[in-house]
PDB file of C-alpha atoms in Angstrom:
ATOM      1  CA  UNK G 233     -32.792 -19.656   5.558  1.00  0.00           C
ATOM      2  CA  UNK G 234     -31.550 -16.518   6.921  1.00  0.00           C
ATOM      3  CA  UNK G 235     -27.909 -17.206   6.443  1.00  0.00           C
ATOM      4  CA  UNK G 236     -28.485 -17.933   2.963  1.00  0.00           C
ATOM      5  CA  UNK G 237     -30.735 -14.704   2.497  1.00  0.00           C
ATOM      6  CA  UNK G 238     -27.951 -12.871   4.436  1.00  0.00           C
ATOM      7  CA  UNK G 239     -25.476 -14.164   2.157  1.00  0.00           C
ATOM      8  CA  UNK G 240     -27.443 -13.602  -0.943  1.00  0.00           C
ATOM      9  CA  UNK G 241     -27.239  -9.549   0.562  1.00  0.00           C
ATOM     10  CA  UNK G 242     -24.081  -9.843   0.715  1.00  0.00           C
ATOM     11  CA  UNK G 243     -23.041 -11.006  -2.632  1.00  0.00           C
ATOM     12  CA  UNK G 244     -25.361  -7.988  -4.083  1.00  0.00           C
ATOM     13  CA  UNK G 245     -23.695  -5.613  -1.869  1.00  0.00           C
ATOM     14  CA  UNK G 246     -19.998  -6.642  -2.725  1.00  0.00           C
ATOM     15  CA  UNK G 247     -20.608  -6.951  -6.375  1.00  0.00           C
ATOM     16  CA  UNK G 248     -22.277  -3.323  -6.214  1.00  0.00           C
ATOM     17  CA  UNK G 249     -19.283  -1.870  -4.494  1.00  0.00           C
ATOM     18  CA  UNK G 250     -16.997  -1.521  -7.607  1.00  0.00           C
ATOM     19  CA  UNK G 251     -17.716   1.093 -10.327  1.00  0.00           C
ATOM     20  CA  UNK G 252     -16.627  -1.127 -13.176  1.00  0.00           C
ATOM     21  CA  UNK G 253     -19.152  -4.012 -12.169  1.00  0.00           C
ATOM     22  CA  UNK G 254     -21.994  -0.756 -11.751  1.00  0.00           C
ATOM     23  CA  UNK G 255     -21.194  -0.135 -15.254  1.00  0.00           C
ATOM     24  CA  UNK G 256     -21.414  -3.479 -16.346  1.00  0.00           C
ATOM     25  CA  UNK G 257     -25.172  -3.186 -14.946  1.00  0.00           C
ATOM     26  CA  UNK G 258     -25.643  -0.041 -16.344  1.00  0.00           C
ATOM     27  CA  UNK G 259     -24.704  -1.084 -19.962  1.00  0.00           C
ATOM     28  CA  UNK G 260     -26.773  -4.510 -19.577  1.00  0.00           C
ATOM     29  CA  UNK G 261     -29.633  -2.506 -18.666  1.00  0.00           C
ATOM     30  CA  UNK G 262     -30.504  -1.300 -21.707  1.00  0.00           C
ATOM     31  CA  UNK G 263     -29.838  -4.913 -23.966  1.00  0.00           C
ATOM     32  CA  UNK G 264     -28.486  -8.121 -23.631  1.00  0.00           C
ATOM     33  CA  UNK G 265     -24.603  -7.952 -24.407  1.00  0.00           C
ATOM     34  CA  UNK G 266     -21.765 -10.589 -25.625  1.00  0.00           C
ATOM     35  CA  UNK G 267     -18.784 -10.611 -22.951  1.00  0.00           C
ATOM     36  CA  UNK G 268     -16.488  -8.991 -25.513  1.00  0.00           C
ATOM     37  CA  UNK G 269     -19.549  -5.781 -26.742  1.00  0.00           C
ATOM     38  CA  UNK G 270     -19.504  -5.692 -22.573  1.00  0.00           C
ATOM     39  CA  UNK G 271     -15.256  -5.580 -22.140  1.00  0.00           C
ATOM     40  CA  UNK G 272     -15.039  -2.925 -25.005  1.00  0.00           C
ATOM     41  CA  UNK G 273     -15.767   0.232 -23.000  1.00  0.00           C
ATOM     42  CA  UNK G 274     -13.648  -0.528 -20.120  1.00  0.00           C
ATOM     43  CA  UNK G 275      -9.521  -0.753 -20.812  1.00  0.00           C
ATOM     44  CA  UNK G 276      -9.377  -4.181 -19.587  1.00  0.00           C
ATOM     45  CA  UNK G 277      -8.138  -7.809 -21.102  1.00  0.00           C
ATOM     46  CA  UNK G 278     -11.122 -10.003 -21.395  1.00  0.00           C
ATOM     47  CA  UNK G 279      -9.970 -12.345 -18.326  1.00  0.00           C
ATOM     48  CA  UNK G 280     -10.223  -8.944 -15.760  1.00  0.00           C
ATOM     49  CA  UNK G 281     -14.054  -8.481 -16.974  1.00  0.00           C
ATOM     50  CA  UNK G 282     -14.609 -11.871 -16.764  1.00  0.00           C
ATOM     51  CA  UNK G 283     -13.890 -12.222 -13.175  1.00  0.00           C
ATOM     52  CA  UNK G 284     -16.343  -8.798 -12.437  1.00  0.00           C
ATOM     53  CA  UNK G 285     -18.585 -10.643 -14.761  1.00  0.00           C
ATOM     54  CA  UNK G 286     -18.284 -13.715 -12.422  1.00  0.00           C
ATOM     55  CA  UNK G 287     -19.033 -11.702  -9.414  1.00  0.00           C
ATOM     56  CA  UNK G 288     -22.458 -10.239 -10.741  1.00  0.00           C
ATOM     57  CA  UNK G 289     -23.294 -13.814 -11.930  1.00  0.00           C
ATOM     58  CA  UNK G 290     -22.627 -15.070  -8.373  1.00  0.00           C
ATOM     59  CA  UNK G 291     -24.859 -12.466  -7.272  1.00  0.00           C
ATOM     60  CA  UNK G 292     -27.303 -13.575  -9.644  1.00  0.00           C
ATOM     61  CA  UNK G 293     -27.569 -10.160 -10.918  1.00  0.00           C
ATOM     62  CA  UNK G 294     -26.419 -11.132 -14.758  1.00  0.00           C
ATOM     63  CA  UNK G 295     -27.633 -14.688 -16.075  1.00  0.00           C
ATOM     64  CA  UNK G 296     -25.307 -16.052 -18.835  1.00  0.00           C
ATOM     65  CA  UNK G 297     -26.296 -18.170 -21.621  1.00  0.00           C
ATOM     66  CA  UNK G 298     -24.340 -19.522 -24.485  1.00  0.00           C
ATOM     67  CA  UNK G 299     -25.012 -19.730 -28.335  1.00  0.00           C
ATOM     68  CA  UNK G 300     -22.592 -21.452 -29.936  1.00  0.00           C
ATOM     69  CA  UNK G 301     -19.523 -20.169 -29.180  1.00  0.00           C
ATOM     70  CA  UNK G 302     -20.669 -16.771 -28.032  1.00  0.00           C
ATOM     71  CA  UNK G 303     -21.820 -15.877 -24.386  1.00  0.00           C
ATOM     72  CA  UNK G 304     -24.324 -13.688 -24.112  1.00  0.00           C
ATOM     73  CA  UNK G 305     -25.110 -12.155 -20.440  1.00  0.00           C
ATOM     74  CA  UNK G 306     -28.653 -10.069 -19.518  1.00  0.00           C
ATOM     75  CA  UNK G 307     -29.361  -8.159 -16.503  1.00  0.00           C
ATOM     76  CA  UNK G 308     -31.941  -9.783 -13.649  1.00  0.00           C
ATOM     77  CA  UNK G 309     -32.716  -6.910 -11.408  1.00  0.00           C
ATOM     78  CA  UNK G 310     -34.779  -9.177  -8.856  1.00  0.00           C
ATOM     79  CA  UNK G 311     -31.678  -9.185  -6.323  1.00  0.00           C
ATOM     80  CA  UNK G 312     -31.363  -5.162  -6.197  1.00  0.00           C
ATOM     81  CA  UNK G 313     -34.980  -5.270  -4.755  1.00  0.00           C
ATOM     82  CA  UNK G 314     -33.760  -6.925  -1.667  1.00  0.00           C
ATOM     83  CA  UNK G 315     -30.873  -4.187  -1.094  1.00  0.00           C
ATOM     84  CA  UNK G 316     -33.804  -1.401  -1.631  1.00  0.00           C
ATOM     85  CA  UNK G 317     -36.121  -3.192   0.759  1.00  0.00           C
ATOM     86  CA  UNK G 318     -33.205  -3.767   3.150  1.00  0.00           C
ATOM     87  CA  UNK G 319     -32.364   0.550   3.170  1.00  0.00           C
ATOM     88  CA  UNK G 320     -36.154   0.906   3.260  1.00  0.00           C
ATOM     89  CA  UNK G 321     -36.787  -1.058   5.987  1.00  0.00           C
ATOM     90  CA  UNK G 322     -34.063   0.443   8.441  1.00  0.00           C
ATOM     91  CA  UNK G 323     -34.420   4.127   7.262  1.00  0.00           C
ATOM     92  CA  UNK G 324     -38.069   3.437   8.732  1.00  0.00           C
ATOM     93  CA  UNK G 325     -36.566   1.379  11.914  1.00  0.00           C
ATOM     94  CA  UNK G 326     -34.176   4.117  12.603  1.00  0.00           C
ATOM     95  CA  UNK G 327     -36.692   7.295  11.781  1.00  0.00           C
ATOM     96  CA  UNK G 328     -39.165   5.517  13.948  1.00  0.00           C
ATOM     97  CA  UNK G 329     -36.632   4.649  17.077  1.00  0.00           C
ATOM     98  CA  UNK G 330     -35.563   8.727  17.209  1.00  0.00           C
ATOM     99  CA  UNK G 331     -38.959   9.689  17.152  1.00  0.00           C
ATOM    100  CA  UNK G 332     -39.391   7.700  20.060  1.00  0.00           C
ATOM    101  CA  UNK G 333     -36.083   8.994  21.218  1.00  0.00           C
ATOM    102  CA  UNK G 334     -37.301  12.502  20.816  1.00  0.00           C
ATOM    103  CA  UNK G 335     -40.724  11.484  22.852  1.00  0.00           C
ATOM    104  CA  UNK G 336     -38.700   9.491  25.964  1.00  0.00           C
ATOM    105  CA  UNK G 337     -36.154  12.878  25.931  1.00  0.00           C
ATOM    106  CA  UNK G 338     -39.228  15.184  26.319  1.00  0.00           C
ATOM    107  CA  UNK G 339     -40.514  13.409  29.206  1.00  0.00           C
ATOM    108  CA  UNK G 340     -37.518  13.376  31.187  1.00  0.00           C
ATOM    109  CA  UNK G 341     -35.799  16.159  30.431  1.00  0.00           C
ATOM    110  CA  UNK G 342     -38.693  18.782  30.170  1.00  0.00           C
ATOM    111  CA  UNK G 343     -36.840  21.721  29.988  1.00  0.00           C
ATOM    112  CA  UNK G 344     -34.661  20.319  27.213  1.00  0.00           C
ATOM    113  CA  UNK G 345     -31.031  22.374  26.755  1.00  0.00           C
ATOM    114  CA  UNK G 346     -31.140  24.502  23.585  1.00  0.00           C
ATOM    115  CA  UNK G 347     -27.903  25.438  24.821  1.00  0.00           C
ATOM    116  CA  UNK G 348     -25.701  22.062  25.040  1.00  0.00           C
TER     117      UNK G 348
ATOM    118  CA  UNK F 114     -13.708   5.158   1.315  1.00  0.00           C
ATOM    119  CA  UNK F 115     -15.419   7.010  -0.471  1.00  0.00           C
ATOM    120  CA  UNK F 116     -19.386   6.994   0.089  1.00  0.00           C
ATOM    121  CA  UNK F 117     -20.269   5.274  -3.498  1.00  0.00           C
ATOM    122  CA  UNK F 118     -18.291   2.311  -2.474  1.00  0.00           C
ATOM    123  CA  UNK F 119     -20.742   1.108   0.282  1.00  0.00           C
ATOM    124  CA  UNK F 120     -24.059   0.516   1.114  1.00  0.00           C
ATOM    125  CA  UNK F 121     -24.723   2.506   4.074  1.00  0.00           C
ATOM    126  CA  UNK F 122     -28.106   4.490   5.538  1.00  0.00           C
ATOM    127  CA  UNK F 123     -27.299   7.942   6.789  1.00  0.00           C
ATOM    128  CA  UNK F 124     -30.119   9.229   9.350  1.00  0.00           C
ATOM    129  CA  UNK F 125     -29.772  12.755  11.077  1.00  0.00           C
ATOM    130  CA  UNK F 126     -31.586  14.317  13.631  1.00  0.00           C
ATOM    131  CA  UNK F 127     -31.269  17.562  15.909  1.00  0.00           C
ATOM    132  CA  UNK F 128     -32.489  17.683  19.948  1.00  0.00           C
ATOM    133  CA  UNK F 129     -33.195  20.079  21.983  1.00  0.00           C
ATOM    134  CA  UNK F 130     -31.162  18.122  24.897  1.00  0.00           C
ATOM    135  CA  UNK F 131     -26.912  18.233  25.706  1.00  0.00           C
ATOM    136  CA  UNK F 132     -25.143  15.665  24.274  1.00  0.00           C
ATOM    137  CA  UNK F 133     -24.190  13.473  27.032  1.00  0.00           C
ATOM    138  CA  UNK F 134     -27.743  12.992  27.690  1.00  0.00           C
ATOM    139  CA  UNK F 135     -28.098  11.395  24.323  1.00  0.00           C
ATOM    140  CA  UNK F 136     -25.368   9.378  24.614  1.00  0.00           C
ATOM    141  CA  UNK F 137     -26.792   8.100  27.544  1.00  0.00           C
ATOM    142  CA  UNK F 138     -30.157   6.971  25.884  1.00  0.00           C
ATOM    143  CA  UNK F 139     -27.721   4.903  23.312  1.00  0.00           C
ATOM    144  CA  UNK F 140     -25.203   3.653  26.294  1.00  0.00           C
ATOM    145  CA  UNK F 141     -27.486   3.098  29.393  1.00  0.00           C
ATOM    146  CA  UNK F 142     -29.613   0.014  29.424  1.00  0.00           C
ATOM    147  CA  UNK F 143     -32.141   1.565  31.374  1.00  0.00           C
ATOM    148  CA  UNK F 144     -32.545   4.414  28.983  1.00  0.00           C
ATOM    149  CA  UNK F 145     -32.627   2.349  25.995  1.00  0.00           C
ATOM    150  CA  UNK F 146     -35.130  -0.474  27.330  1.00  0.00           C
ATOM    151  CA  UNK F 147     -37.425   3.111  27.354  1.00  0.00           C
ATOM    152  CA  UNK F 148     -37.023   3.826  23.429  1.00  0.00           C
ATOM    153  CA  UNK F 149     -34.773   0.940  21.590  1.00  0.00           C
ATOM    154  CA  UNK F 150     -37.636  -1.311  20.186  1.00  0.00           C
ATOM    155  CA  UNK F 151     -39.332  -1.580  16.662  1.00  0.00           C
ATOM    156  CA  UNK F 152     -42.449  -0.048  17.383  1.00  0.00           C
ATOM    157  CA  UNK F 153     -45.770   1.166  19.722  1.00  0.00           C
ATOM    158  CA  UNK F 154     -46.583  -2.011  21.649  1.00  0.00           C
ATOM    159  CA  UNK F 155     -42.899  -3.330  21.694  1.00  0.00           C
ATOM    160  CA  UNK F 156     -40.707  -3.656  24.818  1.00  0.00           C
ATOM    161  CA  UNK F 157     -37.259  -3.505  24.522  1.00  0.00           C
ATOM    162  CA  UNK F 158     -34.654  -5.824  26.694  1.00  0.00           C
ATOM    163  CA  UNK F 159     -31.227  -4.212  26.862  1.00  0.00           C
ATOM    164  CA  UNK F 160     -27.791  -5.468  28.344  1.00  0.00           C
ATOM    165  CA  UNK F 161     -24.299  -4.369  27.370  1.00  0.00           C
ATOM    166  CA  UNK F 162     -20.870  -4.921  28.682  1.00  0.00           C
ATOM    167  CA  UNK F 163     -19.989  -0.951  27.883  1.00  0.00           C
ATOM    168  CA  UNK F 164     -16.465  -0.871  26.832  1.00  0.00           C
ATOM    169  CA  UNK F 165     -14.387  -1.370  23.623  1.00  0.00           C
ATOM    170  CA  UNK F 166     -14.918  -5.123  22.404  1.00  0.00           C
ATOM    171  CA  UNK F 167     -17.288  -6.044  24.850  1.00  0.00           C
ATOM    172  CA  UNK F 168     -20.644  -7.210  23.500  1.00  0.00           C
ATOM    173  CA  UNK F 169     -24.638  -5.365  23.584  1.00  0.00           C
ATOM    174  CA  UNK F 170     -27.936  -7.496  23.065  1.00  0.00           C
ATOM    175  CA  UNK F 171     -31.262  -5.561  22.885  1.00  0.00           C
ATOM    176  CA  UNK F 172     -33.769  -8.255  22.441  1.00  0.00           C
ATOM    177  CA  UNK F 173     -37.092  -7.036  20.857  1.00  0.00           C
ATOM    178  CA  UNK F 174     -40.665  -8.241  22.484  1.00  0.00           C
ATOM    179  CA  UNK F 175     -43.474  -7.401  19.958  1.00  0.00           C
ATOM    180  CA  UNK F 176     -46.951  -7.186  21.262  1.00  0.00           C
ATOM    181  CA  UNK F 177     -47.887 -10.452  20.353  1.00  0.00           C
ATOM    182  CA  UNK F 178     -44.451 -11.911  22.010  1.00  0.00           C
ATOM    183  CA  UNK F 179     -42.476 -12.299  18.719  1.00  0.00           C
ATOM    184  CA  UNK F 180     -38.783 -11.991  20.174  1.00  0.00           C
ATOM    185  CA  UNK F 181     -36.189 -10.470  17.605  1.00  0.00           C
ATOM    186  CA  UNK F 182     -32.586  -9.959  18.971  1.00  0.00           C
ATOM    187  CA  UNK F 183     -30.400  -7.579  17.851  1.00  0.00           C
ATOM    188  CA  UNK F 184     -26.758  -7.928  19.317  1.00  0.00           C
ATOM    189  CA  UNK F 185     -22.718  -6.558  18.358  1.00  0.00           C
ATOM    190  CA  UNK F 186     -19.559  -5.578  20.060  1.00  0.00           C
ATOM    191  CA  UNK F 187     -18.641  -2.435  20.257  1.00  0.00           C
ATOM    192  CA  UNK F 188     -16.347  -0.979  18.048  1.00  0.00           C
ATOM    193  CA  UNK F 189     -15.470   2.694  19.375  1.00  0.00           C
ATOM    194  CA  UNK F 190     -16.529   4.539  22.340  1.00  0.00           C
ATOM    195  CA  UNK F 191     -15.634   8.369  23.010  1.00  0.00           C
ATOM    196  CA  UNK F 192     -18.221   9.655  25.806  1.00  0.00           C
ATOM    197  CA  UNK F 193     -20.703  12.085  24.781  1.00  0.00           C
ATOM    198  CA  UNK F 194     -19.259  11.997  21.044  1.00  0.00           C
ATOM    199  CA  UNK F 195     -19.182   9.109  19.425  1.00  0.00           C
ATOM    200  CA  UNK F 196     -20.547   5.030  19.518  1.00  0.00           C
ATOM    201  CA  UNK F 197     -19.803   2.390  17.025  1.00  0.00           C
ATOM    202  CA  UNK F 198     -20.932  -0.920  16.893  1.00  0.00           C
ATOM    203  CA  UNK F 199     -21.355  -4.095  14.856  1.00  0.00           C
ATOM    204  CA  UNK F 200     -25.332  -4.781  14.219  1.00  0.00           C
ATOM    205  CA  UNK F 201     -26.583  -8.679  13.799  1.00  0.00           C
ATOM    206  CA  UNK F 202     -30.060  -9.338  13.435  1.00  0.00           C
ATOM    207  CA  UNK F 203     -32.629 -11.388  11.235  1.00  0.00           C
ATOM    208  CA  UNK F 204     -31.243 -11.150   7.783  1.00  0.00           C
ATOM    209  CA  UNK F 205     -28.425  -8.527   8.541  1.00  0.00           C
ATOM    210  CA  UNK F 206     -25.180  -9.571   9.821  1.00  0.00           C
ATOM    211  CA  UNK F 207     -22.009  -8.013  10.589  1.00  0.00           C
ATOM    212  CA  UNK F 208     -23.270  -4.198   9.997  1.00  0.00           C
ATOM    213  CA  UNK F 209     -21.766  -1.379  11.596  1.00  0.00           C
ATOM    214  CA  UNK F 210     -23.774   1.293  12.940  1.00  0.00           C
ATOM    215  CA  UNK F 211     -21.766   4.955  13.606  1.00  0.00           C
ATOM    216  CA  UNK F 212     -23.328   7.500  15.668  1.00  0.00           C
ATOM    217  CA  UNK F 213     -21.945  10.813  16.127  1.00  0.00           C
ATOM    218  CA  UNK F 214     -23.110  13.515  18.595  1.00  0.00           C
ATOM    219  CA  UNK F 215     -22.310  17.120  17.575  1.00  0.00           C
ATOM    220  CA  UNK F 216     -23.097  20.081  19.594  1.00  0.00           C
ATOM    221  CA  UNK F 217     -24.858  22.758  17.590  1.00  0.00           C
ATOM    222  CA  UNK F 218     -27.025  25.654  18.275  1.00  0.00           C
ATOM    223  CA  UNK F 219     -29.771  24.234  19.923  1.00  0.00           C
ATOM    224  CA  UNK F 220     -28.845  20.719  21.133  1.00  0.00           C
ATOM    225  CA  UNK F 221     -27.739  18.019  19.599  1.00  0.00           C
ATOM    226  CA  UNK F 222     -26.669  17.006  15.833  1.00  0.00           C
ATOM    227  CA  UNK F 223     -27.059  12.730  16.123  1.00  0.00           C
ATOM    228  CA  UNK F 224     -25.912  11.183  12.774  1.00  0.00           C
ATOM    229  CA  UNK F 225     -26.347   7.850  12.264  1.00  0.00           C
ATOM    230  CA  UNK F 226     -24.359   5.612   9.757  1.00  0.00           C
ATOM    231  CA  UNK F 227     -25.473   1.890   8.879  1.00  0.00           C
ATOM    232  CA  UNK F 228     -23.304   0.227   6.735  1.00  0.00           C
ATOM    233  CA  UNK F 229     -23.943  -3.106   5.302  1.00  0.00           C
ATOM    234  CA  UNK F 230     -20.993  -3.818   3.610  1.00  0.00           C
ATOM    235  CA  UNK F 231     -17.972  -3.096   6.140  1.00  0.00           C
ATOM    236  CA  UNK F 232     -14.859  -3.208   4.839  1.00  0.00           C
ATOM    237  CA  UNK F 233     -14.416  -6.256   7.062  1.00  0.00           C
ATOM    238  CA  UNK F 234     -16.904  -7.713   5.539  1.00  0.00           C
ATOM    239  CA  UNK F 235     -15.822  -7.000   1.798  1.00  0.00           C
ATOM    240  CA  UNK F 236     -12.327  -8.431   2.968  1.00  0.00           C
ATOM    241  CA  UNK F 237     -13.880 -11.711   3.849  1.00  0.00           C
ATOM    242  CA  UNK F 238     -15.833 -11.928   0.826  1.00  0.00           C
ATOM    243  CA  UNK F 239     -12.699 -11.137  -1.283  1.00  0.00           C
ATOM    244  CA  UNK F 240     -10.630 -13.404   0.138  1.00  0.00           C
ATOM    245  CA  UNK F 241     -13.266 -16.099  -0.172  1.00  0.00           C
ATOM    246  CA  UNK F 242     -13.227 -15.576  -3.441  1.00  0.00           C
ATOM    247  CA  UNK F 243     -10.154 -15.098  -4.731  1.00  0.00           C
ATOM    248  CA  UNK F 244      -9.604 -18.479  -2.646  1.00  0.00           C
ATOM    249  CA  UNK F 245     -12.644 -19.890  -5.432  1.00  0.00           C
ATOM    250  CA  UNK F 246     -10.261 -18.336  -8.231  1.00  0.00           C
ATOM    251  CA  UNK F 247      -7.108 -19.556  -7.461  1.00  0.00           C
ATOM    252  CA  UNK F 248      -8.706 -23.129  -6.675  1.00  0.00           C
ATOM    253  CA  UNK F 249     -10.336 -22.713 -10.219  1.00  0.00           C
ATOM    254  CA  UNK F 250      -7.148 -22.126 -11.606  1.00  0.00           C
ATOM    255  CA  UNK F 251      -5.475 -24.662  -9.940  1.00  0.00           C
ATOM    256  CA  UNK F 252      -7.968 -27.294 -11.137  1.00  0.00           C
ATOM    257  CA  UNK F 253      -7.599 -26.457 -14.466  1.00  0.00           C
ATOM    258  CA  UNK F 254      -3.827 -26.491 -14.475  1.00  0.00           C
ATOM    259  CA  UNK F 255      -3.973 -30.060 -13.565  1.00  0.00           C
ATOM    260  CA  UNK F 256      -6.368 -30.576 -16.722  1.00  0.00           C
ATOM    261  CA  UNK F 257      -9.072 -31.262 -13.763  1.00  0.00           C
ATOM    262  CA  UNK F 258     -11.687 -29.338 -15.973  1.00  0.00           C
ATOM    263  CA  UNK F 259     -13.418 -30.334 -18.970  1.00  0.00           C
TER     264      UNK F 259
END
């Protein structure tokens, strides 16, 4: 569904916009953390990096998973492909469209106006 | 906001041509039927209601007859400087494209801004869920949670 895809982008785009949730990522990259080896860097109570933690899980972006008592949570990169392929795919749509822009401007304005 | 926060494409170009002209190509249907469309082979359908809040549609014929339709509202119009407008297509919706025209030696400075997370957008989203939280937390404060 395109809604759903749409709102899958969106969820990965939100929970990229804050730093702290970028250096959630960033940390997870490397290993697999517990929520409190992830909250010690950042000067926050557990319940504030929970809720960032919530926000990358909703973007599917960290997958949780529970021994015991302990949560563990690991990166899954898979959703940041579809923000790349989104930038991708309109830096070419855009490039393209003012080449063509360029072409149409040549043709009708032969002369062009180096001086506008 | 600063840059970092967003997701946004940035896409400049110079022309040789005065800056009206080029606003023109991005304003007048006519123009833009002649270069708006994905690709060699594509036609391009424009129609716009050119003022503040009204709406644009450029639908997309590719040369097998695939339509795609790419529509918004304007968002800011200042003639021969600046366009804004809200982007919705296949996959994208509620984006904001910026362009600015800038008058430099030799033409025309066009940049382009796509965002894909307006702050609009990120407004919604928060208030969505925070809404989640604070229903979470009110389940839970009447013991509805294991």
């Amino acid at each position: 569904m395109v809604d759903n895809k749409s709102a899958a982008l969106d969820a990965v785009l939100v929970a990229l916009a804050d730093p702290t949730r970028r250096a959630i990522l960033k940390s997870l990259a490397r290993k697999e953390r517990t929520v409190s080896e992830i909250a010690e860097p950042h000067k926050m109570t557990l319940a504030g990096i929970s809720k960032h933690l919530m926000v990358l899980e909703r973007a599917k972006l960290v997958v949780k998973r529970r021994e015991g008592r302990i949560q563990h949570c690991r990166l899954d990169p898979k959703p940041l492909r579809s923000v790349a392929a989104l930038l991708l795919e309109y830096k070419v749509f855009w490039e393209s469209r003012f080449d063509a822009l360029e072409r149409l401007m040549r043709e009708t304005h032969p002369k062009g106006n180096p001086d506008a | 906001m600063p840059k970092a926060e967003t997701a946004a494409l940035v896409v400049k170009r110079v022309l040789p041509f005065p800056a009206e002209a080029l606003f023109r190509a991005f304003s007048d249907p006519a123009v833009m039927n002649r270069w708006f469309f994905a690709g060699p082979g594509w036609t391009a359908d424009a129609s716009n209601d050119f003022r503040i809040g009204g709406a644009y549609a450029i639908r997309m014929r590719s040369e097998k007859g695939d339509v795609y339709t790419q529509q918004g509202i304007y968002r800011e119009i200042v003639p021969g400087r600046k366009l804004a407008f809200t982007w919705n297509s296949e996959g994208v919706k509620d984006s904001l494209v910026t362009v600015t025209f800038a008058s430099v030696k030799g033409g025309t400075e066009i940049t382009l801004i796509h965002e894909f997370l307006t702050a609009d957008k990120r407004k919604s989203h928060e208030e969505g869920w925070n809404g989640c939280l604070d229903n979470l937390a009110l389940a839970g404060s009447r013991g509805l949670l294991p």
